[in-house]
């Protein structure tokens, strides 16, 4: 069981295998979103610290204890990290909930996923040894060739606050598995567990500089990392405006980037579903899990008209039954949003929807029994039209907007009516219909008769303004590899492209 007043570790920046005070000695307060109280502070890196971390990463790549390792050797480090995460699961889960407002149930599940993701990438690292040098057959016998897979170099990893340690792991684990040296810059709104990952790496003896962790503000730490000339690739998860800035900075050096940005994902419910309550629960989970702070949240419910009234009635019954409380309380299913800024933003979206003519069917306010903390009731908004802000823009909070449809054509048009393209869900027992929608959805992730299940074996990412590139699965590892073509001329015969000089010449 979690201890409410677990001490918040006081850490420095994790650089070159040790704790190092920021050059400018700045720190940022940690605010508990459930109580609005300051719990401690984190170090605030600046460009000077980024330079030091990049140099440490470059040294790690040049040294044999990291730069010359096999995938099997790296896998041992990844498995040791996984074991330590499980050993410290209770402490890490509590810290995650205190820091981000995530329910303890979700934080504990995240720690299991963190360990599993390190284990999975350990398997990939081992498999990489047999794929590192892959022969390729050619149509000419006079050439022998192979493809070489090598680590890309120094990887800059910039991660969000909604799944602090888990989304960091989505990038750290494959970057290390590939043999890169990584610099992690987590969100300043939730960095505690990412710093604890540094302590875990120190405890298990990860070679110095293989992973460096810089906490701090985006403009002061994230921007110098993205624009650093000796950072070879950037993987970013976060907002569209920040993604555009990172892509612009990386373009100055023609640096590869992968971006996993926002979403405004649809869930379509047809009238042929067998069990209304099952569809209702997936709808709730798809939008209200993690307090709605999920990039792929299916926050646009598109309901077939013939079942809309009955479905919404059941949805209300289920929503009213959600326990909203301090995230460390038993059976809490909805905690606070992460910060005062996010709290105000979510309430502003709800207010704007009401002003535009939408109906707040349920919620939209602070829960009456919670006087402190950044809590927002789970909110259901109806009478929405496609020109409204609430239909178009990502809220990143527990807010579900609803529209109805009559035909399949209308449903798919509504589903794809978004600048985003991360995820889509469809609830129907009709196999042919599900196949039609799978093909028609303009997204990178599709869920059938569910919403939000996420597995580290499968690719994660989107299209349109949701970004490009993939985390997770084999695809998450590939982006940290440089592919070399090696071709050897094996014949003793001259190439004979040019006329040979005469012997007298």
Short mmCIF file of C-alpha atoms in Angstrom, two decimals:
data_model
loop_
_atom_site.label_atom_id
_atom_site.label_comp_id
_atom_site.label_asym_id
_atom_site.label_seq_id
_atom_site.Cartn_x
_atom_site.Cartn_y
_atom_site.Cartn_z
CA UNK A 1 0.00 0.00 0.00
CA UNK A 2 1.28 3.46 -0.82
CA UNK A 3 2.48 5.80 1.92
CA UNK A 4 0.95 9.22 1.50
CA UNK A 5 3.88 11.19 2.93
CA UNK A 6 6.62 9.23 1.17
CA UNK A 7 9.71 11.49 1.08
CA UNK A 8 10.44 13.12 -2.27
CA UNK A 9 14.09 12.38 -3.14
CA UNK A 10 16.20 15.48 -3.69
CA UNK A 11 18.14 14.87 -6.89
CA UNK A 12 20.50 16.71 -9.18
CA UNK A 13 20.90 16.22 -12.93
CA UNK A 14 22.02 12.73 -13.91
CA UNK A 15 25.02 13.20 -16.22
CA UNK A 16 27.89 10.83 -17.02
CA UNK A 17 26.74 8.28 -14.45
CA UNK A 18 26.60 10.66 -11.50
CA UNK A 19 24.49 13.38 -9.91
CA UNK A 20 25.60 16.83 -10.99
CA UNK A 21 24.32 20.24 -9.90
CA UNK A 22 23.06 22.43 -12.76
CA UNK A 23 25.62 24.96 -13.91
CA UNK A 24 23.27 27.83 -13.00
CA UNK A 25 22.13 26.10 -9.79
CA UNK A 26 18.45 26.71 -10.60
CA UNK A 27 15.63 24.51 -9.28
CA UNK A 28 11.90 24.20 -10.00
CA UNK A 29 9.25 23.53 -7.30
CA UNK A 30 7.26 20.28 -7.40
CA UNK A 31 3.55 20.89 -6.79
CA UNK A 32 1.24 18.06 -5.75
CA UNK A 33 -1.81 18.45 -8.03
CA UNK A 34 -4.09 16.82 -5.45
CA UNK A 35 -3.24 19.29 -2.67
CA UNK A 36 -1.67 22.26 -4.51
CA UNK A 37 1.21 22.06 -2.01
CA UNK A 38 4.93 22.27 -2.81
CA UNK A 39 6.49 18.86 -2.09
CA UNK A 40 10.07 19.51 -3.10
CA UNK A 41 12.00 20.63 -6.16
CA UNK A 42 13.89 19.39 -9.21
CA UNK A 43 17.03 20.72 -10.88
CA UNK A 44 16.59 23.07 -13.82
CA UNK A 45 19.03 22.40 -16.64
CA UNK A 46 20.07 25.02 -19.18
CA UNK A 47 22.05 24.96 -22.41
CA UNK A 48 25.34 24.67 -20.51
CA UNK A 49 24.16 21.41 -18.93
CA UNK A 50 23.01 20.14 -22.32
CA UNK A 51 26.55 20.68 -23.66
CA UNK A 52 28.02 18.69 -20.75
CA UNK A 53 25.52 15.86 -21.24
CA UNK A 54 26.15 15.68 -24.98
CA UNK A 55 29.89 15.42 -24.38
CA UNK A 56 29.27 12.64 -21.84
CA UNK A 57 27.10 10.77 -24.37
CA UNK A 58 29.77 11.12 -27.06
CA UNK A 59 32.42 9.74 -24.70
CA UNK A 60 30.17 6.78 -23.88
CA UNK A 61 29.86 5.94 -27.58
CA UNK A 62 33.64 6.17 -28.00
CA UNK A 63 34.35 3.89 -25.02
CA UNK A 64 34.33 0.14 -25.28
CA UNK A 65 32.15 -0.40 -22.20
CA UNK A 66 29.20 1.08 -24.12
CA UNK A 67 30.11 1.93 -27.70
CA UNK A 68 31.46 -1.55 -28.47
CA UNK A 69 28.85 -3.63 -26.68
CA UNK A 70 26.85 -6.37 -28.32
CA UNK A 71 23.08 -6.41 -28.16
CA UNK A 72 23.29 -9.30 -25.68
CA UNK A 73 25.49 -7.22 -23.38
CA UNK A 74 23.11 -4.26 -23.54
CA UNK A 75 20.18 -6.59 -22.88
CA UNK A 76 21.68 -7.47 -19.47
CA UNK A 77 21.58 -3.80 -18.47
CA UNK A 78 17.99 -3.44 -19.68
CA UNK A 79 16.89 -6.51 -17.72
CA UNK A 80 18.64 -5.23 -14.61
CA UNK A 81 16.75 -1.94 -14.95
CA UNK A 82 13.47 -3.84 -15.33
CA UNK A 83 14.17 -5.87 -12.18
CA UNK A 84 14.97 -2.72 -10.18
CA UNK A 85 11.76 -1.04 -11.35
CA UNK A 86 9.73 -4.00 -10.10
CA UNK A 87 11.70 -4.05 -6.85
CA UNK A 88 10.86 -0.37 -6.29
CA UNK A 89 7.37 -0.57 -7.80
CA UNK A 90 5.43 0.60 -4.73
CA UNK A 91 7.71 3.58 -4.11
CA UNK A 92 7.82 4.58 -7.79
CA UNK A 93 4.04 4.27 -8.19
CA UNK A 94 3.46 6.46 -5.13
CA UNK A 95 5.91 9.08 -6.36
CA UNK A 96 4.24 9.04 -9.79
CA UNK A 97 0.81 9.64 -8.28
CA UNK A 98 2.03 12.39 -5.96
CA UNK A 99 3.80 14.11 -8.84
CA UNK A 100 1.26 13.80 -11.67
CA UNK A 101 -2.12 13.21 -9.99
CA UNK A 102 -2.41 9.81 -11.67
CA UNK A 103 -4.46 7.29 -9.67
CA UNK A 104 -2.35 4.80 -7.74
CA UNK A 105 -3.97 1.95 -9.67
CA UNK A 106 -2.81 3.47 -12.97
CA UNK A 107 0.65 4.38 -11.63
CA UNK A 108 1.22 0.82 -10.42
CA UNK A 109 0.12 -0.56 -13.80
CA UNK A 110 2.49 1.89 -15.49
CA UNK A 111 5.43 0.52 -13.46
CA UNK A 112 4.60 -3.01 -14.60
CA UNK A 113 4.53 -1.71 -18.18
CA UNK A 114 7.86 0.09 -17.68
CA UNK A 115 9.52 -3.15 -16.58
CA UNK A 116 7.88 -5.11 -19.41
CA UNK A 117 9.02 -2.54 -21.98
CA UNK A 118 12.66 -2.79 -20.80
CA UNK A 119 12.40 -6.60 -20.94
CA UNK A 120 10.90 -6.51 -24.44
CA UNK A 121 13.64 -4.21 -25.71
CA UNK A 122 16.23 -6.49 -24.13
CA UNK A 123 14.85 -9.23 -26.39
CA UNK A 124 15.12 -6.88 -29.38
CA UNK A 125 18.71 -6.00 -28.44
CA UNK A 126 19.64 -9.68 -28.39
CA UNK A 127 17.92 -10.28 -31.72
CA UNK A 128 19.83 -7.34 -33.18
CA UNK A 129 23.10 -9.27 -32.94
CA UNK A 130 21.98 -11.72 -35.62
CA UNK A 131 20.60 -8.89 -37.79
CA UNK A 132 23.50 -6.49 -37.34
CA UNK A 133 25.20 -7.72 -40.51
CA UNK A 134 22.66 -8.95 -43.07
CA UNK A 135 23.90 -10.32 -46.43
CA UNK A 136 21.96 -9.27 -49.52
CA UNK A 137 21.93 -11.42 -52.67
CA UNK A 138 22.65 -9.56 -55.92
CA UNK A 139 22.21 -10.40 -59.59
CA UNK A 140 25.96 -9.96 -60.17
CA UNK A 141 28.35 -12.63 -58.89
CA UNK A 142 31.27 -10.21 -58.94
CA UNK A 143 29.91 -8.30 -55.93
CA UNK A 144 29.33 -9.30 -52.34
CA UNK A 145 27.25 -6.99 -50.19
CA UNK A 146 25.64 -6.70 -46.80
CA UNK A 147 23.63 -4.22 -44.76
CA UNK A 148 25.05 -3.08 -41.43
CA UNK A 149 22.83 -1.84 -38.60
CA UNK A 150 24.60 0.49 -36.18
CA UNK A 151 23.47 2.89 -33.43
CA UNK A 152 22.59 6.28 -34.83
CA UNK A 153 24.60 8.12 -32.18
CA UNK A 154 23.44 10.57 -29.53
CA UNK A 155 19.65 10.47 -29.13
CA UNK A 156 17.71 13.36 -27.63
CA UNK A 157 14.49 12.15 -25.99
CA UNK A 158 11.86 14.71 -24.97
CA UNK A 159 8.87 13.28 -23.12
CA UNK A 160 5.53 14.47 -21.65
CA UNK A 161 3.96 14.53 -18.18
CA UNK A 162 0.91 12.33 -18.65
CA UNK A 163 2.80 9.01 -18.42
CA UNK A 164 6.08 10.32 -17.00
CA UNK A 165 8.21 7.22 -16.55
CA UNK A 166 6.35 5.01 -19.03
CA UNK A 167 6.64 7.34 -22.03
CA UNK A 168 10.27 8.02 -21.11
CA UNK A 169 10.79 4.24 -21.19
CA UNK A 170 9.13 4.02 -24.62
CA UNK A 171 12.12 6.01 -25.90
CA UNK A 172 14.95 5.19 -23.45
CA UNK A 173 14.63 1.41 -23.71
CA UNK A 174 14.89 1.13 -27.54
CA UNK A 175 17.55 3.86 -27.73
CA UNK A 176 19.75 1.90 -25.30
CA UNK A 177 18.85 -1.41 -26.96
CA UNK A 178 20.08 0.00 -30.28
CA UNK A 179 23.35 1.09 -28.66
CA UNK A 180 22.76 4.82 -28.76
CA UNK A 181 23.75 7.12 -25.94
CA UNK A 182 20.65 8.98 -24.78
CA UNK A 183 19.76 12.28 -23.19
CA UNK A 184 16.30 12.29 -21.63
CA UNK A 185 14.51 15.57 -21.04
CA UNK A 186 11.22 14.85 -19.21
CA UNK A 187 8.46 17.41 -18.65
CA UNK A 188 9.10 19.81 -15.80
CA UNK A 189 5.52 19.13 -14.62
CA UNK A 190 6.30 15.51 -13.68
CA UNK A 191 9.97 14.52 -13.49
CA UNK A 192 10.38 12.69 -10.17
CA UNK A 193 10.27 9.12 -11.45
CA UNK A 194 12.47 9.94 -14.44
CA UNK A 195 15.15 11.15 -12.03
CA UNK A 196 14.70 7.93 -10.07
CA UNK A 197 15.45 6.09 -13.30
CA UNK A 198 18.85 7.78 -13.09
CA UNK A 199 19.35 6.33 -9.61
CA UNK A 200 18.35 2.89 -10.91
CA UNK A 201 20.89 3.18 -13.76
CA UNK A 202 23.56 4.19 -11.22
CA UNK A 203 22.69 1.23 -8.98
CA UNK A 204 22.83 -1.37 -11.77
CA UNK A 205 26.09 0.02 -13.16
CA UNK A 206 24.98 1.30 -16.56
CA UNK A 207 28.15 2.68 -18.19
CA UNK A 208 28.58 6.44 -17.59
CA UNK A 209 27.03 8.64 -20.26
CA UNK A 210 24.89 5.90 -21.82
CA UNK A 211 21.83 7.62 -20.32
CA UNK A 212 21.78 11.22 -19.10
CA UNK A 213 18.70 12.83 -17.55
CA UNK A 214 18.17 16.59 -17.68
CA UNK A 215 15.12 18.05 -15.98
CA UNK A 216 14.13 21.64 -16.64
CA UNK A 217 11.95 23.97 -18.66
CA UNK A 218 11.33 23.41 -22.36
CA UNK A 219 12.82 26.68 -23.65
CA UNK A 220 15.86 26.40 -21.35
CA UNK A 221 16.66 22.68 -21.62
CA UNK A 222 14.52 21.09 -24.35
CA UNK A 223 15.23 23.69 -27.03
CA UNK A 224 19.07 23.52 -26.68
CA UNK A 225 18.84 19.72 -26.84
CA UNK A 226 16.75 19.76 -30.03
CA UNK A 227 19.05 22.26 -31.72
CA UNK A 228 22.39 20.84 -30.54
CA UNK A 229 24.68 20.10 -33.51
CA UNK A 230 26.03 16.90 -31.93
CA UNK A 231 22.68 15.34 -31.08
CA UNK A 232 22.05 12.93 -33.95
CA UNK A 233 18.30 12.35 -33.64
CA UNK A 234 15.34 13.68 -31.65
CA UNK A 235 12.30 11.72 -30.52
CA UNK A 236 9.55 13.92 -29.10
CA UNK A 237 6.13 13.30 -27.60
CA UNK A 238 4.05 16.34 -26.71
CA UNK A 239 2.06 19.22 -28.14
CA UNK A 240 1.81 20.24 -31.79
CA UNK A 241 3.24 23.77 -31.26
CA UNK A 242 6.31 22.37 -29.49
CA UNK A 243 6.66 19.65 -32.12
CA UNK A 244 6.76 22.29 -34.84
CA UNK A 245 9.53 24.14 -32.96
CA UNK A 246 11.54 20.94 -32.55
CA UNK A 247 11.13 20.02 -36.21
CA UNK A 248 12.24 23.52 -37.22
CA UNK A 249 15.31 23.37 -34.98
CA UNK A 250 16.26 19.89 -36.22
CA UNK A 251 15.87 21.01 -39.83
CA UNK A 252 18.80 23.39 -39.45
CA UNK A 253 21.05 20.32 -39.15
CA UNK A 254 18.96 17.99 -41.35
CA UNK A 255 18.51 15.93 -38.20
CA UNK A 256 15.99 13.05 -38.17
CA UNK A 257 13.05 13.52 -35.82
CA UNK A 258 10.05 11.46 -34.80
CA UNK A 259 7.03 13.31 -33.47
CA UNK A 260 4.08 11.91 -31.53
CA UNK A 261 1.81 14.89 -31.08
CA UNK A 262 -1.81 15.59 -30.24
CA UNK A 263 -5.03 13.83 -31.06
CA UNK A 264 -8.80 14.24 -31.15
CA UNK A 265 -9.72 10.64 -31.67
CA UNK A 266 -13.20 9.33 -32.51
CA UNK A 267 -15.07 6.32 -31.14
CA UNK A 268 -17.98 5.22 -33.33
CA UNK A 269 -20.74 3.13 -31.75
CA UNK A 270 -23.19 1.26 -33.99
CA UNK A 271 -26.63 0.00 -33.00
CA UNK A 272 -25.70 -3.64 -33.63
CA UNK A 273 -23.57 -3.95 -30.49
CA UNK A 274 -24.70 -6.82 -28.29
CA UNK A 275 -24.02 -5.35 -24.87
CA UNK A 276 -24.61 -1.66 -24.28
CA UNK A 277 -22.77 -1.57 -20.96
CA UNK A 278 -19.60 -3.04 -22.46
CA UNK A 279 -19.59 -0.30 -25.11
CA UNK A 280 -20.33 2.32 -22.45
CA UNK A 281 -17.41 1.22 -20.28
CA UNK A 282 -14.96 1.26 -23.21
CA UNK A 283 -16.25 4.74 -24.09
CA UNK A 284 -15.57 5.93 -20.53
CA UNK A 285 -12.16 4.28 -20.40
CA UNK A 286 -11.27 5.71 -23.80
CA UNK A 287 -11.83 9.28 -22.64
CA UNK A 288 -11.62 9.40 -18.83
CA UNK A 289 -8.71 7.05 -18.04
CA UNK A 290 -5.70 8.99 -16.73
CA UNK A 291 -8.13 11.89 -16.19
CA UNK A 292 -8.43 12.28 -19.95
CA UNK A 293 -4.78 13.27 -20.24
CA UNK A 294 -4.06 10.85 -23.06
CA UNK A 295 -2.92 11.87 -26.55
CA UNK A 296 -5.02 9.09 -28.10
CA UNK A 297 -8.13 9.67 -25.93
CA UNK A 298 -11.28 8.87 -27.92
CA UNK A 299 -12.87 12.14 -26.88
CA UNK A 300 -15.30 12.37 -29.81
CA UNK A 301 -18.19 9.92 -29.32
CA UNK A 302 -20.04 9.33 -32.60
CA UNK A 303 -23.28 7.51 -31.79
CA UNK A 304 -25.76 5.87 -34.13
CA UNK A 305 -28.97 7.86 -33.79
CA UNK A 306 -31.21 4.85 -33.10
CA UNK A 307 -29.42 4.05 -29.82
CA UNK A 308 -28.26 7.54 -28.82
CA UNK A 309 -30.84 8.21 -26.12
CA UNK A 310 -30.48 4.82 -24.43
CA UNK A 311 -26.68 4.89 -24.71
CA UNK A 312 -26.37 8.36 -23.17
CA UNK A 313 -28.64 7.34 -20.30
CA UNK A 314 -26.38 4.39 -19.51
CA UNK A 315 -23.30 6.58 -19.99
CA UNK A 316 -24.61 9.00 -17.36
CA UNK A 317 -25.26 6.20 -14.87
CA UNK A 318 -21.74 4.86 -15.30
CA UNK A 319 -20.12 8.33 -15.20
CA UNK A 320 -21.86 9.25 -11.95
CA UNK A 321 -20.40 6.07 -10.47
CA UNK A 322 -16.75 7.06 -11.07
CA UNK A 323 -14.89 7.64 -7.80
CA UNK A 324 -13.13 11.02 -7.84
CA UNK A 325 -10.69 11.46 -4.96
CA UNK A 326 -7.12 11.86 -3.83
CA UNK A 327 -5.27 9.57 -6.27
CA UNK A 328 -3.74 7.57 -3.40
CA UNK A 329 -7.18 6.57 -2.07
CA UNK A 330 -8.29 3.01 -2.69
CA UNK A 331 -10.55 2.57 -5.74
CA UNK A 332 -9.92 6.11 -6.98
CA UNK A 333 -10.63 6.10 -10.72
CA UNK A 334 -10.21 9.81 -11.50
CA UNK A 335 -7.63 12.10 -9.93
CA UNK A 336 -6.70 15.73 -10.57
CA UNK A 337 -5.25 17.08 -13.80
CA UNK A 338 -1.53 17.73 -13.59
CA UNK A 339 -1.29 21.47 -12.91
CA UNK A 340 -3.13 24.72 -12.32
CA UNK A 341 -2.45 25.72 -15.93
CA UNK A 342 -4.01 22.52 -17.24
CA UNK A 343 -6.95 22.91 -14.84
CA UNK A 344 -7.73 26.39 -16.14
CA UNK A 345 -7.31 25.24 -19.74
CA UNK A 346 -9.80 22.38 -19.35
CA UNK A 347 -12.41 24.58 -17.65
CA UNK A 348 -11.97 27.17 -20.39
CA UNK A 349 -12.72 24.55 -23.07
CA UNK A 350 -15.91 23.60 -21.23
CA UNK A 351 -16.95 27.24 -20.81
CA UNK A 352 -16.31 27.97 -24.49
CA UNK A 353 -18.38 24.95 -25.54
CA UNK A 354 -21.30 26.21 -23.46
CA UNK A 355 -20.93 29.72 -24.91
CA UNK A 356 -20.94 28.26 -28.46
CA UNK A 357 -24.30 26.59 -27.81
CA UNK A 358 -23.33 23.09 -26.70
CA UNK A 359 -25.06 21.41 -23.75
CA UNK A 360 -23.13 20.29 -20.69
CA UNK A 361 -25.00 17.05 -20.12
CA UNK A 362 -22.92 16.17 -17.07
CA UNK A 363 -19.97 17.55 -15.10
CA UNK A 364 -18.00 20.55 -16.22
CA UNK A 365 -17.06 21.76 -12.76
CA UNK A 366 -14.93 21.02 -9.72
CA UNK A 367 -16.36 18.13 -7.66
CA UNK A 368 -18.15 19.65 -4.66
CA UNK A 369 -16.47 17.39 -2.11
CA UNK A 370 -12.94 18.40 -3.14
CA UNK A 371 -12.04 21.95 -2.18
CA UNK A 372 -8.33 21.71 -3.01
CA UNK A 373 -6.49 20.22 -5.96
CA UNK A 374 -6.87 20.50 -9.73
CA UNK A 375 -9.97 18.32 -10.02
CA UNK A 376 -12.46 18.45 -12.89
CA UNK A 377 -15.57 16.28 -13.00
CA UNK A 378 -15.82 13.85 -15.92
CA UNK A 379 -17.73 15.92 -18.45
CA UNK A 380 -20.13 14.93 -21.24
CA UNK A 381 -21.06 17.56 -23.84
CA UNK A 382 -23.91 17.17 -26.34
CA UNK A 383 -25.52 19.38 -29.03
CA UNK A 384 -22.08 19.75 -30.59
CA UNK A 385 -21.52 20.84 -34.18
CA UNK A 386 -18.36 20.36 -36.20
CA UNK A 387 -17.42 24.04 -36.21
CA UNK A 388 -17.10 24.17 -32.41
CA UNK A 389 -13.76 24.34 -30.66
CA UNK A 390 -14.68 21.38 -28.45
CA UNK A 391 -15.06 19.21 -31.57
CA UNK A 392 -11.83 20.37 -33.20
CA UNK A 393 -9.27 20.90 -30.46
CA UNK A 394 -7.55 18.55 -28.02
CA UNK A 395 -8.65 19.25 -24.44
CA UNK A 396 -6.33 16.84 -22.60
CA UNK A 397 -8.78 16.47 -19.75
CA UNK A 398 -11.86 14.38 -18.85
CA UNK A 399 -14.16 15.87 -21.47
CA UNK A 400 -16.22 13.83 -23.96
CA UNK A 401 -18.19 15.48 -26.78
CA UNK A 402 -21.02 13.66 -28.56
CA UNK A 403 -22.51 13.67 -32.05
CA UNK A 404 -24.99 11.31 -33.68
CA UNK A 405 -25.15 9.80 -37.18
CA UNK A 406 -27.53 7.80 -39.35
CA UNK A 407 -25.37 6.22 -42.07
CA UNK A 408 -21.92 4.67 -42.33
CA UNK A 409 -20.87 7.40 -44.75
CA UNK A 410 -21.85 10.08 -42.25
CA UNK A 411 -20.00 8.27 -39.44
CA UNK A 412 -16.71 8.02 -41.33
CA UNK A 413 -16.95 11.63 -42.48
CA UNK A 414 -17.36 12.72 -38.85
CA UNK A 415 -14.55 10.44 -37.69
CA UNK A 416 -12.07 11.82 -40.22
CA UNK A 417 -13.18 15.42 -39.67
CA UNK A 418 -10.01 16.28 -37.77
CA UNK A 419 -6.58 17.75 -38.37
CA UNK A 420 -5.27 14.94 -36.17
CA UNK A 421 -4.75 11.31 -37.09
CA UNK A 422 -3.55 9.35 -34.09
CA UNK A 423 -6.26 6.81 -33.22
CA UNK A 424 -9.81 5.69 -34.01
CA UNK A 425 -12.21 3.18 -32.48
CA UNK A 426 -15.30 1.43 -33.83
CA UNK A 427 -17.84 -0.63 -31.86
CA UNK A 428 -19.77 -3.06 -34.05
CA UNK A 429 -20.30 -6.81 -34.37
CA UNK A 430 -20.45 -6.58 -38.18
CA UNK A 431 -17.12 -7.92 -39.47
CA UNK A 432 -17.41 -6.41 -42.97
CA UNK A 433 -18.28 -3.01 -41.51
CA UNK A 434 -15.29 -3.14 -39.19
CA UNK A 435 -13.03 -3.90 -42.15
CA UNK A 436 -14.50 -0.99 -44.11
CA UNK A 437 -13.84 1.37 -41.22
CA UNK A 438 -10.34 0.01 -40.63
CA UNK A 439 -9.54 0.95 -44.21
CA UNK A 440 -11.36 4.30 -44.09
CA UNK A 441 -9.94 5.66 -40.80
CA UNK A 442 -7.17 8.22 -41.39
CA UNK A 443 -5.18 7.27 -38.30
CA UNK A 444 -2.17 5.25 -37.23
CA UNK A 445 -3.96 3.24 -34.54
CA UNK A 446 -7.34 1.51 -34.81
CA UNK A 447 -9.27 -0.18 -32.02
CA UNK A 448 -12.17 -2.53 -32.69
CA UNK A 449 -14.73 -3.05 -29.91
CA UNK A 450 -12.39 -1.39 -27.39
CA UNK A 451 -10.48 1.84 -26.79
CA UNK A 452 -6.96 2.56 -25.54
CA UNK A 453 -5.39 -0.87 -24.98
CA UNK A 454 -1.67 -0.31 -25.57
CA UNK A 455 0.96 -3.01 -26.04
CA UNK A 456 4.69 -2.48 -26.27
CA UNK A 457 4.94 -5.04 -29.11
CA UNK A 458 2.84 -2.86 -31.46
CA UNK A 459 3.75 0.37 -33.29
CA UNK A 460 2.47 3.60 -31.75
CA UNK A 461 2.07 6.81 -33.74
CA UNK A 462 -0.14 8.68 -36.16
CA UNK A 463 -0.42 10.78 -39.26
CA UNK A 464 -1.57 14.30 -40.20
CA UNK A 465 -0.87 16.70 -37.31
CA UNK A 466 -0.50 13.83 -34.89
CA UNK A 467 3.05 13.48 -36.19
CA UNK A 468 5.13 10.79 -37.87
CA UNK A 469 7.43 7.94 -36.96
CA UNK A 470 6.64 5.23 -34.43
CA UNK A 471 7.40 4.31 -30.85
CA UNK A 472 7.12 0.73 -29.55
CA UNK A 473 7.49 -2.61 -31.26
CA UNK A 474 10.38 -3.30 -33.62
CA UNK A 475 9.55 0.03 -35.26
CA UNK A 476 10.47 1.88 -32.06
CA UNK A 477 13.98 0.42 -32.18
CA UNK A 478 14.61 0.96 -35.89
CA UNK A 479 14.55 4.74 -35.65
CA UNK A 480 17.67 4.62 -33.46
CA UNK A 481 19.65 2.66 -36.04
CA UNK A 482 21.82 3.87 -38.90
CA UNK A 483 21.65 1.60 -41.96
CA UNK A 484 24.92 1.16 -43.86
CA UNK A 485 25.29 -0.47 -47.25
CA UNK A 486 28.62 -2.30 -47.63
CA UNK A 487 29.54 -3.52 -51.14
CA UNK A 488 32.71 -5.41 -52.09
CA UNK A 489 33.99 -6.15 -55.61
CA UNK A 490 35.18 -9.75 -55.46
CA UNK A 491 36.27 -10.48 -59.05
CA UNK A 492 39.88 -10.68 -60.22
CA UNK A 493 38.81 -9.33 -63.60
CA UNK A 494 39.12 -5.62 -64.46
CA UNK A 495 35.92 -3.56 -64.34
CA UNK A 496 36.58 -2.51 -67.94
CA UNK A 497 34.47 0.62 -67.99
CA UNK A 498 37.33 2.71 -69.40
CA UNK A 499 39.58 1.72 -72.23
CA UNK A 500 42.85 0.59 -70.73
CA UNK A 501 45.94 2.63 -71.67
CA UNK A 502 48.35 0.93 -74.05
CA UNK A 503 51.49 -0.46 -72.56
CA UNK A 504 53.50 2.31 -74.23
CA UNK A 505 51.50 5.05 -72.54
#
